[in-house]
């Protein structure tokens, strides 16, 4: 089922929790609503579910406007962060509770519950109470309860937040595979950009109730539209340096206290075409910063901090008042206080207008958009 949000807003008094949101989710698509706490992602999900009524705008399921439909009339399944299982009920009773409300026959309830429980790998746990289940098993029960209704739309509200890191990784894969196998439309709320990047076919990034960008994970990572998106997508986060942008001697240059580099002509020309100001914010991801011999370096910087990450080390360098992080192969054999030469992958540079926070390297035909 396709979900379309048209000019959707939700106000609580003077607070605009969601402001004029336009979003289209394709039939069978897995879309993540991503952003920090208070950005409006859960409010949007609850409006889709029918728990909140919009202050303005429309919600369409296929061609039907559902603004006034109750949650039970929308054919949705919802999985909460808290699991929301009834402690006095068995796994079977928790899974079949939505069917009981619909007065489904006992025989059909048992058949559907067993089928979905087997699908979730909890078929042998139907007699247990929630207190007798692990966190991962409780999450599977909550998911089975949503699926047993055979919904057209699955809604997830940070369902993995209470699980440990290893179980989160496993459940990410299970939920994504299940959604693909069923072909059901899914909307997934999370503040974890790794979850969003690994699970969703498209990501809607929100901040202060406003849609910042909407596109495929690779598009958001490689071509962020705004400074906020660039800093929010990616771990470790992007480096930012205030720099001066200038065209001189037949080329385009960026300069700051620590560096002066020539950038590729096509990137410089695009920035010029988009009316890049003289003062810009340059962005570069840590994986695009490398340690090189002095003759090949763009600038010299002092090792300030070394953080081992296993296969790689995250090294923070400082030069003058500027700080830049690099992901380098482990083990990094440099010492804190040592001066080292660094090189930037100039074809991976990002440039933003510091006043509007919009990228000046937007070609105008990318897959993402901003408001």
Coordinates of C-alpha atoms in Angstrom, one line a residue:
X1 CA 0.0 0.0 0.0
X2 CA 1.3 3.5 -0.9
X3 CA 1.4 6.1 1.8
X4 CA 1.3 9.8 0.8
X5 CA 1.6 12.7 3.3
X6 CA 0.5 16.1 1.9
X7 CA 1.3 19.3 3.7
X8 CA 1.1 17.4 7.0
X9 CA 1.4 19.4 10.2
X10 CA 0.9 18.8 13.9
X11 CA 0.9 21.6 16.4
X12 CA 0.8 21.3 20.2
X13 CA -0.1 24.8 21.2
X14 CA 2.6 27.1 19.8
X15 CA 5.0 24.1 19.2
X16 CA 5.2 22.9 15.6
X17 CA 6.1 19.2 16.1
X18 CA 5.7 18.6 12.4
X19 CA 5.6 21.4 9.9
X20 CA 4.2 21.1 6.3
X21 CA 5.6 17.6 5.6
X22 CA 5.3 16.2 2.1
X23 CA 6.4 12.6 1.7
X24 CA 5.5 9.7 -0.6
X25 CA 6.2 6.1 0.4
X26 CA 5.9 3.5 -2.3
X27 CA 3.9 0.3 -2.1
X28 CA 6.2 -2.3 -0.4
X29 CA 8.9 0.2 0.3
X30 CA 10.9 0.4 3.6
X31 CA 11.3 4.0 4.6
X32 CA 13.1 5.3 7.7
X33 CA 12.2 8.5 9.5
X34 CA 15.5 9.6 11.0
X35 CA 16.5 12.5 13.2
X36 CA 17.4 13.5 16.8
X37 CA 15.0 13.6 19.7
X38 CA 12.2 16.1 19.2
X39 CA 12.6 16.2 15.4
X40 CA 9.0 15.1 14.8
X41 CA 9.6 11.6 13.5
X42 CA 7.5 9.8 16.1
X43 CA 4.7 12.4 15.8
X44 CA 4.6 11.7 12.1
X45 CA 4.4 7.9 12.7
X46 CA 1.6 8.4 15.2
X47 CA -0.4 10.5 12.7
X48 CA 0.1 7.7 10.1
X49 CA -1.2 5.3 12.7
X50 CA -4.2 7.4 13.5
X51 CA -3.2 7.9 17.2
X52 CA -2.7 11.7 16.5
X53 CA -5.0 13.7 14.3
X54 CA -3.1 16.2 12.0
X55 CA -3.5 19.9 12.6
X56 CA -3.6 20.3 8.8
X57 CA -2.7 18.3 5.7
X58 CA -3.8 14.9 4.4
X59 CA -2.7 11.3 4.8
X60 CA -3.6 9.0 1.9
X61 CA -3.3 5.2 1.8
X62 CA -3.3 4.5 -1.9
X63 CA -6.1 6.9 -3.0
X64 CA -8.1 6.9 0.3
X65 CA -7.8 9.9 2.6
X66 CA -7.6 8.3 6.1
X67 CA -7.4 11.4 8.3
X68 CA -10.6 10.6 10.1
X69 CA -10.2 6.8 10.3
X70 CA -9.5 5.2 13.7
X71 CA -6.3 3.2 14.1
X72 CA -8.3 -0.1 14.0
X73 CA -9.7 0.9 10.7
X74 CA -6.4 1.6 9.0
X75 CA -5.1 -2.0 8.6
X76 CA -1.8 -1.2 10.2
X77 CA 0.5 -3.2 12.5
X78 CA 2.7 -1.3 15.0
X79 CA 5.8 -2.3 16.9
X80 CA 6.8 -0.1 19.9
X81 CA 10.1 0.5 21.6
X82 CA 8.7 -0.9 24.9
X83 CA 7.2 -4.0 23.2
X84 CA 4.0 -3.3 25.1
X85 CA 3.3 -6.9 26.0
X86 CA 0.7 -7.9 28.5
X87 CA 2.7 -9.5 31.4
X88 CA -0.2 -11.7 32.6
X89 CA -0.8 -13.2 29.1
X90 CA 1.1 -16.0 27.4
X91 CA 3.0 -15.5 24.2
X92 CA 0.0 -17.0 22.3
X93 CA -2.5 -14.7 24.0
X94 CA -0.3 -11.6 23.3
X95 CA 0.1 -12.5 19.7
X96 CA -3.6 -13.2 19.1
X97 CA -5.0 -10.3 21.1
X98 CA -5.7 -8.2 18.0
X99 CA -7.5 -11.2 16.5
X100 CA -9.5 -11.6 19.6
X101 CA -10.7 -8.0 19.4
X102 CA -11.8 -8.7 15.8
X103 CA -13.7 -11.8 17.0
X104 CA -11.7 -14.2 14.7
X105 CA -12.6 -17.9 15.2
X106 CA -10.4 -19.8 17.7
X107 CA -9.2 -22.3 15.1
X108 CA -8.1 -19.6 12.7
X109 CA -6.4 -17.7 15.6
X110 CA -4.4 -20.7 16.5
X111 CA -3.4 -21.4 12.9
X112 CA -2.3 -17.8 12.2
X113 CA -0.5 -17.4 15.5
X114 CA 1.5 -20.6 15.0
X115 CA 2.4 -19.6 11.4
X116 CA 3.7 -16.2 12.4
X117 CA 5.4 -17.5 15.5
X118 CA 7.2 -20.1 13.5
X119 CA 8.2 -17.4 11.0
X120 CA 9.7 -15.4 13.9
X121 CA 11.4 -18.4 15.5
X122 CA 9.3 -18.5 18.6
X123 CA 6.9 -21.2 17.7
X124 CA 7.9 -23.3 20.8
X125 CA 7.4 -20.4 23.2
X126 CA 3.7 -19.9 22.9
X127 CA 2.9 -21.0 26.4
X128 CA 5.5 -18.7 28.1
X129 CA 4.8 -15.4 29.8
X130 CA 6.8 -12.3 28.8
X131 CA 8.9 -12.5 32.1
X132 CA 10.1 -15.9 30.9
X133 CA 11.4 -14.5 27.6
X134 CA 14.7 -12.7 26.7
X135 CA 14.6 -9.2 25.3
X136 CA 15.0 -10.5 21.8
X137 CA 12.2 -13.0 22.2
X138 CA 9.9 -10.3 23.6
X139 CA 10.7 -8.2 20.5
X140 CA 9.8 -11.1 18.3
X141 CA 6.5 -11.5 20.1
X142 CA 5.7 -7.8 19.6
X143 CA 6.6 -8.2 15.9
X144 CA 4.5 -11.4 15.6
X145 CA 1.5 -9.6 17.2
X146 CA 1.8 -6.8 14.5
X147 CA 2.1 -9.4 11.7
X148 CA -0.7 -11.7 12.7
X149 CA -3.2 -9.0 11.7
X150 CA -1.8 -9.3 8.1
X151 CA -1.5 -5.5 7.9
X152 CA -1.0 -3.5 4.7
X153 CA 1.5 -1.2 6.6
X154 CA 4.0 -2.0 9.3
X155 CA 5.0 0.9 11.6
X156 CA 8.1 0.7 13.9
X157 CA 8.8 3.1 16.7
X158 CA 12.5 2.6 17.6
X159 CA 11.9 -1.1 18.2
X160 CA 15.5 -2.1 18.8
X161 CA 16.5 0.6 21.3
X162 CA 16.2 -1.7 24.3
X163 CA 18.4 -4.5 22.9
X164 CA 22.1 -5.0 23.3
X165 CA 24.4 -4.2 20.3
X166 CA 24.8 -7.8 19.1
X167 CA 21.1 -8.5 19.3
X168 CA 20.3 -5.2 17.6
X169 CA 22.5 -6.2 14.7
X170 CA 20.8 -9.6 14.3
X171 CA 17.3 -8.1 14.6
X172 CA 18.0 -5.4 12.0
X173 CA 18.7 -8.2 9.5
X174 CA 15.7 -10.2 10.5
X175 CA 13.3 -7.3 10.2
X176 CA 14.6 -6.2 6.9
X177 CA 14.5 -9.8 5.4
X178 CA 11.0 -10.3 6.8
X179 CA 9.7 -7.0 5.3
X180 CA 11.2 -8.0 1.9
X181 CA 9.7 -11.5 2.0
X182 CA 6.3 -10.2 2.9
X183 CA 6.4 -7.2 0.5
X184 CA 4.6 -5.0 3.1
X185 CA 5.1 -1.2 3.3
X186 CA 7.1 -0.3 6.3
X187 CA 7.8 3.0 8.1
X188 CA 10.6 2.8 10.7
X189 CA 11.4 5.6 13.2
X190 CA 14.9 5.7 14.5
X191 CA 17.5 8.1 15.8
X192 CA 20.3 5.7 14.9
X193 CA 21.6 6.5 11.4
X194 CA 23.3 3.1 11.1
X195 CA 19.9 1.4 11.5
X196 CA 18.4 3.7 8.9
X197 CA 21.3 3.3 6.4
X198 CA 21.4 -0.5 6.6
X199 CA 17.6 -1.2 6.6
X200 CA 15.8 1.5 4.6
X201 CA 15.5 1.8 0.8
X202 CA 14.9 5.6 1.4
X203 CA 15.5 7.8 4.4
X204 CA 13.6 10.9 5.4
X205 CA 15.8 13.1 7.6
X206 CA 13.9 15.4 9.9
X207 CA 14.9 18.2 12.3
X208 CA 12.7 20.6 14.3
X209 CA 9.6 19.1 12.6
X210 CA 10.9 20.0 9.1
X211 CA 12.0 17.5 6.4
X212 CA 15.6 18.1 5.6
X213 CA 16.1 15.6 2.8
X214 CA 14.6 12.4 1.4
X215 CA 16.5 9.9 -0.6
X216 CA 18.4 6.6 -0.9
X217 CA 21.1 6.0 1.8
X218 CA 23.9 6.3 -0.7
X219 CA 22.5 9.6 -2.0
X220 CA 22.3 11.1 1.5
X221 CA 25.8 9.8 2.3
X222 CA 27.6 10.9 -0.9
X223 CA 25.7 14.0 -1.7
X224 CA 24.1 15.6 1.4
X225 CA 21.9 18.5 0.6
X226 CA 22.4 20.4 3.9
X227 CA 25.0 20.8 6.6
X228 CA 22.7 19.1 9.1
X229 CA 22.3 16.0 6.9
X230 CA 26.1 15.9 6.3
X231 CA 26.8 15.9 10.0
X232 CA 24.0 13.5 11.0
X233 CA 24.6 10.8 8.4
X234 CA 27.9 8.9 8.8
X235 CA 29.8 7.4 11.6
X236 CA 32.3 8.8 12.6
X237 CA 30.7 12.2 11.6
X238 CA 32.0 14.4 8.9
X239 CA 34.8 17.0 9.6
X240 CA 33.9 20.6 9.0
X241 CA 36.3 23.5 8.5
X242 CA 35.5 27.1 7.8
X243 CA 37.3 28.1 4.6
X244 CA 37.6 30.8 1.9
X245 CA 36.5 29.9 -1.6
X246 CA 38.2 31.7 -4.4
X247 CA 38.8 31.4 -8.2
X248 CA 42.3 32.4 -9.2
X249 CA 45.0 31.6 -11.7
X250 CA 42.6 29.5 -13.7
X251 CA 41.6 27.3 -10.9
X252 CA 39.4 27.1 -7.7
X253 CA 41.0 27.1 -4.2
X254 CA 40.0 26.6 -0.6
X255 CA 42.1 28.1 2.1
X256 CA 42.0 28.2 5.9
X257 CA 44.4 28.7 8.8
X258 CA 45.9 25.2 8.2
X259 CA 45.5 24.5 4.5
X260 CA 45.4 25.8 1.0
X261 CA 44.3 23.4 -1.7
X262 CA 43.1 23.4 -5.3
X263 CA 39.8 21.6 -5.7
X264 CA 38.7 19.8 -8.9
X265 CA 37.6 22.2 -11.6
X266 CA 34.1 20.6 -12.0
X267 CA 33.4 21.0 -8.3
X268 CA 34.7 24.5 -8.2
X269 CA 32.6 25.4 -11.3
X270 CA 29.5 23.9 -9.8
X271 CA 30.0 25.9 -6.6
X272 CA 30.5 29.1 -8.6
X273 CA 27.3 28.3 -10.6
X274 CA 25.4 27.9 -7.3
X275 CA 26.6 31.3 -6.1
X276 CA 28.9 30.0 -3.4
X277 CA 29.9 32.8 -1.0
X278 CA 33.5 33.7 -0.3
X279 CA 33.3 32.1 3.1
X280 CA 32.1 28.5 3.0
X281 CA 32.0 25.4 5.3
X282 CA 34.1 22.6 3.9
X283 CA 33.2 19.1 4.8
X284 CA 35.3 15.9 4.5
X285 CA 34.6 12.5 5.9
X286 CA 37.3 10.8 8.1
X287 CA 37.7 8.0 5.7
X288 CA 38.6 10.5 3.0
X289 CA 41.6 11.8 5.0
X290 CA 44.9 9.9 4.6
X291 CA 48.4 10.0 6.1
X292 CA 51.0 10.6 3.4
X293 CA 54.7 11.5 3.1
X294 CA 55.4 15.2 3.5
X295 CA 55.9 15.9 -0.2
X296 CA 52.4 14.6 -1.0
X297 CA 50.5 16.2 1.9
X298 CA 48.0 19.0 1.8
X299 CA 48.9 20.2 5.3
X300 CA 50.7 19.2 8.5
X301 CA 48.9 18.6 11.8
X302 CA 49.6 17.3 15.3
X303 CA 48.3 14.0 16.6
X304 CA 45.9 14.9 19.4
X305 CA 43.9 11.7 20.2
X306 CA 44.0 8.1 19.1
X307 CA 40.9 5.9 19.4
X308 CA 41.3 2.2 18.5
X309 CA 38.2 0.8 16.7
X310 CA 39.5 -2.6 15.9
X311 CA 40.2 -2.9 12.2
X312 CA 40.8 0.9 12.0
X313 CA 41.9 3.7 14.4
X314 CA 40.2 7.1 14.6
X315 CA 42.9 9.7 14.9
X316 CA 42.1 13.3 15.8
X317 CA 44.6 15.9 14.4
X318 CA 45.0 19.5 15.3
X319 CA 46.5 22.4 13.4
X320 CA 46.3 25.9 14.7
X321 CA 42.7 26.1 15.9
X322 CA 41.4 23.5 13.4
X323 CA 40.6 19.9 14.2
X324 CA 40.2 17.0 11.7
X325 CA 39.6 13.3 12.2
X326 CA 40.9 10.5 10.0
X327 CA 40.1 6.8 9.9
X328 CA 43.5 5.0 9.4
X329 CA 44.4 1.3 9.2
X330 CA 45.1 -0.2 12.6
X331 CA 47.5 -0.2 14.3
X332 CA 48.3 3.5 14.0
X333 CA 52.0 3.8 15.0
X334 CA 52.1 7.6 15.5
X335 CA 52.4 9.2 18.9
X336 CA 50.4 11.9 20.5
X337 CA 52.1 15.3 19.9
X338 CA 53.8 14.0 16.7
X339 CA 53.4 16.2 13.5
X340 CA 52.1 14.2 10.5
X341 CA 51.2 15.1 6.9
X342 CA 47.6 14.6 5.8
X343 CA 46.0 14.5 2.3
X344 CA 42.3 15.1 1.5
X345 CA 40.4 13.2 -1.2
X346 CA 39.5 16.4 -3.0
X347 CA 36.9 14.7 -5.2
X348 CA 35.0 13.9 -2.0
X349 CA 34.9 17.4 -0.6
X350 CA 31.6 19.0 0.3
X351 CA 30.9 22.7 0.4
X352 CA 28.1 24.5 2.2
X353 CA 26.8 28.0 2.5
X354 CA 27.3 28.8 6.2
X355 CA 24.3 31.1 6.3
X356 CA 21.7 28.9 4.6
X357 CA 23.5 25.6 5.4
X358 CA 22.6 24.4 2.0
X359 CA 25.2 22.6 -0.2
X360 CA 26.7 24.6 -3.0
X361 CA 27.5 21.4 -4.9
X362 CA 23.9 20.5 -5.7
X363 CA 23.5 19.7 -9.4
X364 CA 19.8 20.2 -9.2
X365 CA 19.0 16.7 -10.5
X366 CA 19.9 14.6 -7.5
X367 CA 17.5 12.1 -5.9
X368 CA 17.2 14.0 -2.7
X369 CA 15.5 17.3 -1.8
X370 CA 15.2 19.7 1.1
X371 CA 12.7 22.0 2.6

